[in-house]
XYZ file of C-alpha atoms in Angstrom:
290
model
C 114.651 88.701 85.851
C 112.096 91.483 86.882
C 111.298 91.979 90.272
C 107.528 90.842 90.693
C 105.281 88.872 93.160
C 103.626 85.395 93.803
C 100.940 84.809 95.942
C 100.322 81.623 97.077
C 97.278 79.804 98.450
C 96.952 75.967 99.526
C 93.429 73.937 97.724
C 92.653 73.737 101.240
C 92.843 77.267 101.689
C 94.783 76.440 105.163
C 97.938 78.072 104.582
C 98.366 81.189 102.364
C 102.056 82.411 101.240
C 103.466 85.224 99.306
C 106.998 84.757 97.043
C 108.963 88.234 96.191
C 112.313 88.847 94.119
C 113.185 92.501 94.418
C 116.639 92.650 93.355
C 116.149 95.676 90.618
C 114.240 97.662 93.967
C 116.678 96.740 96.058
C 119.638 97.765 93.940
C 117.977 101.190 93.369
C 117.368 101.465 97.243
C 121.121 101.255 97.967
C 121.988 103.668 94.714
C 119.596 106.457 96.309
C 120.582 105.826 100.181
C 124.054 105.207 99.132
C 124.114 102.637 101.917
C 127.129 100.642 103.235
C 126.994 96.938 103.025
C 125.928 96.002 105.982
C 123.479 98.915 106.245
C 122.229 97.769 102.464
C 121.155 94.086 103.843
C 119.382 95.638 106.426
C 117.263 98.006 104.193
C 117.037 95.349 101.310
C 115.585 92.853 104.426
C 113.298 95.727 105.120
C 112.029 96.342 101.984
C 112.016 92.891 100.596
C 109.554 92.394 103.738
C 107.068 95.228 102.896
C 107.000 94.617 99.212
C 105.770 90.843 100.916
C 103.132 92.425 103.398
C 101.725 94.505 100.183
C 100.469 91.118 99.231
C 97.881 91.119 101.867
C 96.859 94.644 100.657
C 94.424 95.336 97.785
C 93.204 98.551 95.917
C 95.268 101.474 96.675
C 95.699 99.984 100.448
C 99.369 100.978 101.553
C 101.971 99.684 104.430
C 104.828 101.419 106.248
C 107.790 99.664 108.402
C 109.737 101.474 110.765
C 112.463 99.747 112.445
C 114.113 101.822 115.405
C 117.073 100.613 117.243
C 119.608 101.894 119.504
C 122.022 100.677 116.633
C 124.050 102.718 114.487
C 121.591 102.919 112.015
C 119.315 104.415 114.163
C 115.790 104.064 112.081
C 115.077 102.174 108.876
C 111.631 103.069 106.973
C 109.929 100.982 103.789
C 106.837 101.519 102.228
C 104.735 98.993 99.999
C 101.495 99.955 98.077
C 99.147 97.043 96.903
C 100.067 97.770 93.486
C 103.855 96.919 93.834
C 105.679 100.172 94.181
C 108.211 100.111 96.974
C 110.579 102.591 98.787
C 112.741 103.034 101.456
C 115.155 105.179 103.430
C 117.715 105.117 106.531
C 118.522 107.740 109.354
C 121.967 106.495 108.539
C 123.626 104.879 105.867
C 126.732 103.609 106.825
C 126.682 101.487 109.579
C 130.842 100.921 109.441
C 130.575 97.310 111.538
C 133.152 94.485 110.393
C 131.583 91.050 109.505
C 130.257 88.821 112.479
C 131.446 85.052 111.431
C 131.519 85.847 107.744
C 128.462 87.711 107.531
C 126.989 91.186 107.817
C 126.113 92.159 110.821
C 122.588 93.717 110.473
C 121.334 92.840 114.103
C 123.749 95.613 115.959
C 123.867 97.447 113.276
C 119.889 97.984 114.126
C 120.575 97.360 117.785
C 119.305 94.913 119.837
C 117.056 97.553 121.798
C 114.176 98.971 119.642
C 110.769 98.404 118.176
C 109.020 97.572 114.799
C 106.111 99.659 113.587
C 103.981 98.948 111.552
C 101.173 101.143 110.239
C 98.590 99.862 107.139
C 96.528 102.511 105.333
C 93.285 100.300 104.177
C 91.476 103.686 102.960
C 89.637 104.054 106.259
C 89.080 107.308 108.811
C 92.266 106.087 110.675
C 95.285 103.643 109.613
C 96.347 100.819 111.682
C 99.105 101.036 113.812
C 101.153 98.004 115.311
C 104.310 98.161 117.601
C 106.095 95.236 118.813
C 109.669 95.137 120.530
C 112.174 94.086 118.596
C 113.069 90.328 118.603
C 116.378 89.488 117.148
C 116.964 92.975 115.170
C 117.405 90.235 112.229
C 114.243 91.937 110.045
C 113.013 88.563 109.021
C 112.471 87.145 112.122
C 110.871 90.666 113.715
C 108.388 90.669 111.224
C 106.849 86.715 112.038
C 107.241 88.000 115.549
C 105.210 91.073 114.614
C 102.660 88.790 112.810
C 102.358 86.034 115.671
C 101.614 88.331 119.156
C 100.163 91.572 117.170
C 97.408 90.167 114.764
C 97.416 86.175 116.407
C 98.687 84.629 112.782
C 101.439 81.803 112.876
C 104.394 82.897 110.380
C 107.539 82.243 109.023
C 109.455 85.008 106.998
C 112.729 84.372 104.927
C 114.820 87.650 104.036
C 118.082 87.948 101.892
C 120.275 90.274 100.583
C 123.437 89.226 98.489
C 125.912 91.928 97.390
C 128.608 91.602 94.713
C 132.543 92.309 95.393
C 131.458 96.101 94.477
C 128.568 96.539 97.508
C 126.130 96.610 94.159
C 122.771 94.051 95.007
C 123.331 90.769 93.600
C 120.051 89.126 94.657
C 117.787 90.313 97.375
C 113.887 88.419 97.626
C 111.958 85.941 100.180
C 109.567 84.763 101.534
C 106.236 85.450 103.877
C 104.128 82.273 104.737
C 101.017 82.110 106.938
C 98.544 79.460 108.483
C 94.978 80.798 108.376
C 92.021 80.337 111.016
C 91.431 76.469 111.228
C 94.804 75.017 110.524
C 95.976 71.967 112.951
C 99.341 72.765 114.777
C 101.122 69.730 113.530
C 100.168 71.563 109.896
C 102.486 74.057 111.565
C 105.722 71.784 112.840
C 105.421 70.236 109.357
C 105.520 73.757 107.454
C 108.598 74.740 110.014
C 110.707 71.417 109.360
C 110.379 71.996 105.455
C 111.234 75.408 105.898
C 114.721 74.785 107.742
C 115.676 71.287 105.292
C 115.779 74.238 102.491
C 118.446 76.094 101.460
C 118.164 80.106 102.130
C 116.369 82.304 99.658
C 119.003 83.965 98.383
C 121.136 80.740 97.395
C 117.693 79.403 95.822
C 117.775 82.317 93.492
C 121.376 82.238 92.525
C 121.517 78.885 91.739
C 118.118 79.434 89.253
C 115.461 78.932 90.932
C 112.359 80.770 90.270
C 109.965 82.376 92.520
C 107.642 79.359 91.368
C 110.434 76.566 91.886
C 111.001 78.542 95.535
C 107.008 78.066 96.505
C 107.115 74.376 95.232
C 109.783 73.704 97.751
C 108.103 75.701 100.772
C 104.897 73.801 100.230
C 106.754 70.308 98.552
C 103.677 67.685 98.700
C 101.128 70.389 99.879
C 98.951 71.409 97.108
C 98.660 74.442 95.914
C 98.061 77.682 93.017
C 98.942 80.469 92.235
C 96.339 83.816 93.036
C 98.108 86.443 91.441
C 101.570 88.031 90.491
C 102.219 91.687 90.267
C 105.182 92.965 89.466
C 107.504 95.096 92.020
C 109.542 98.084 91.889
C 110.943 101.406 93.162
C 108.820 104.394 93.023
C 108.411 107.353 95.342
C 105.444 109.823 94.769
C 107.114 112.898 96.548
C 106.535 116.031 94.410
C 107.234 120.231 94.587
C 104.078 120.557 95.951
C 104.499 118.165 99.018
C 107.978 120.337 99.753
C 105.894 123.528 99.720
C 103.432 121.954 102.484
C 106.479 120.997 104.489
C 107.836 124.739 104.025
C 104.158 125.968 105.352
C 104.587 123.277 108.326
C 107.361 125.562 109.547
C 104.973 129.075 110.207
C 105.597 132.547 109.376
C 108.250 133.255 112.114
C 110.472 129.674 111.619
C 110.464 130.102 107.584
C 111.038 134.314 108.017
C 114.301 132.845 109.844
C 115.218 130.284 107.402
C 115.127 132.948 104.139
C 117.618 135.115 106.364
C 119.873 131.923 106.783
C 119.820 130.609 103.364
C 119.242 132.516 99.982
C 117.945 128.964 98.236
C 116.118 126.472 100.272
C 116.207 123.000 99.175
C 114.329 120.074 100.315
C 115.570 116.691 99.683
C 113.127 113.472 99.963
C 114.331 111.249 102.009
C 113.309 108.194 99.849
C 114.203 108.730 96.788
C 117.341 111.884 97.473
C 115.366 114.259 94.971
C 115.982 117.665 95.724
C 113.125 120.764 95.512
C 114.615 124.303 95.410
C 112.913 127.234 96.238
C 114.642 130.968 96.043
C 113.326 133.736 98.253
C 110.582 135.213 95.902
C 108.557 131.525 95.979
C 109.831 131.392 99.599
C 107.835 134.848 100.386
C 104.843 134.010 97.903
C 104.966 130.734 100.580
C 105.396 133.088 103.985
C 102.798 135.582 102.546
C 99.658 132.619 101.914
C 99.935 131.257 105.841
């Protein structure tokens, strides 16, 4: 199945909620990174969650996560855009840590000392930026934390990342739900128990569910429809022309220096692993416009 996105509002309009399966994204995250296991459920959590934050975007509105941790994966970034392109990079891709009771163990592989960013372009003068410490290094569980002390909104976020005997992505997806202004706190304690009688995301998907059957269980006798799907992928939007302004970042002197190093230059995007070449005559033509 595609990788795409529900989003989800109650007929009361009290509690809003966002569905995502990004297995396909996911998969091509780990390709490009060439992550380790462990260090691919940590960037498929990440990305999974800003692919689930795009749904509160609209237009060309954009949103960037930045987990850094004293871990050995040092920093984690993802990027969403409201119209469902996603991508994502690590300082580090191997994280080289041995399962913790069967599973992967994402929290010291990010560290349990560090911070989330988060900064949302919504097209005016200056983006918003958010920083919160780092609760359980988990993703998921950083993210609600994010959501409940830096913009005052109660939420619960389910992550997951499956991997096949080869390290490939099996199923990666989940889940971002939210009480608006006005809704009663038991609304909330109900919401919570329903979320922990159900089984995770990632065993909802293998065993068939779809993204529909998953929001029918999160909101079981609570009414609700459907606002919109759009569908999700990879996609970075670096280009030759953003390597040359990176080049010109450098000055006259530090780029002089670099040409006497290196015959070729290349720059290679972080995101996506492309690499931009440049040999000494565009290097000069480069030097010679600053």
């Amino acid at each position: 199945m595609s990788d795409h996105l529900l989003r989800i509002l109650s007929e009361d309009g009290l509690v809003r909620a966002s569905v995502a399966q990004t297995t396909n994204l996911v998969e091509e995250i780990r390709r490009r990174q060439q992550s380790d296991p462990t260090a691919t459920v940590a960037i498929g959590r990440l990305a999974s969650g800003a692919a689930l934050m795009s749904s509160l975007l609209k237009g060309s509105q954009r949103i960037a996560l930045g987990v850094e941790g004293n871990g050995p994966l040092r920093r984690l970034q993802a990027e969403a855009e409201a119209c469902g392109s996603v991508r994502a990079s690590l300082k580090q891709p191997v994280a080289n840590l041995p399962l913790r009771q069967g599973h992967f163990d994402v929290a010291n592989a990010v560290g349990k000392a560090g911070f989330l960013h988060v900064v949302k372009d919504l097209g005016l003068k200056e983006p918003y930026r958010g920083m919160v410490q780092l609760f359980s290094s988990e993703i998921a569980e950083d993210i609600a934390y994010y959501f409940t002390t830096s913009e005052q909104t109660p939420s619960s976020v389910g992550l997951g990342v499956e991997l096949d005997q080869d390290g490939r992505v099996a199923i990666a997806g989940g889940f971002l739900l939210q009480l608006m202004p006005g809704a009663p706190e038991e609304l909330a304690d109900q919401f919570e128990a329903r979320i922990r009688s159900l089984p995770p995301t990632t065993e909802q998907f293998r065993n068939g569910a779809s993204s529909q059957q998953l929001a029918e269980g999160l909101f079981h006798d609570c009414p609700f429809r459907v606002v919109g799907e759009t569908p999700l992928c990879f996609a970075c939007h670096c280009s030759r022309q953003q390597s040359v302004s990176l080049l010109a970042m450098l000055g006259r002197e530090e780029l002089a220096e670099l040409m006497k190093e290196q015959q070729t230059v290349t720059v290679t995007c972080e995101f996506c692993r492309e690499t931009y070449s440049f040999e000494q005559e565009e290097l000069a033509s480069i030097k010679e416009r600053l």
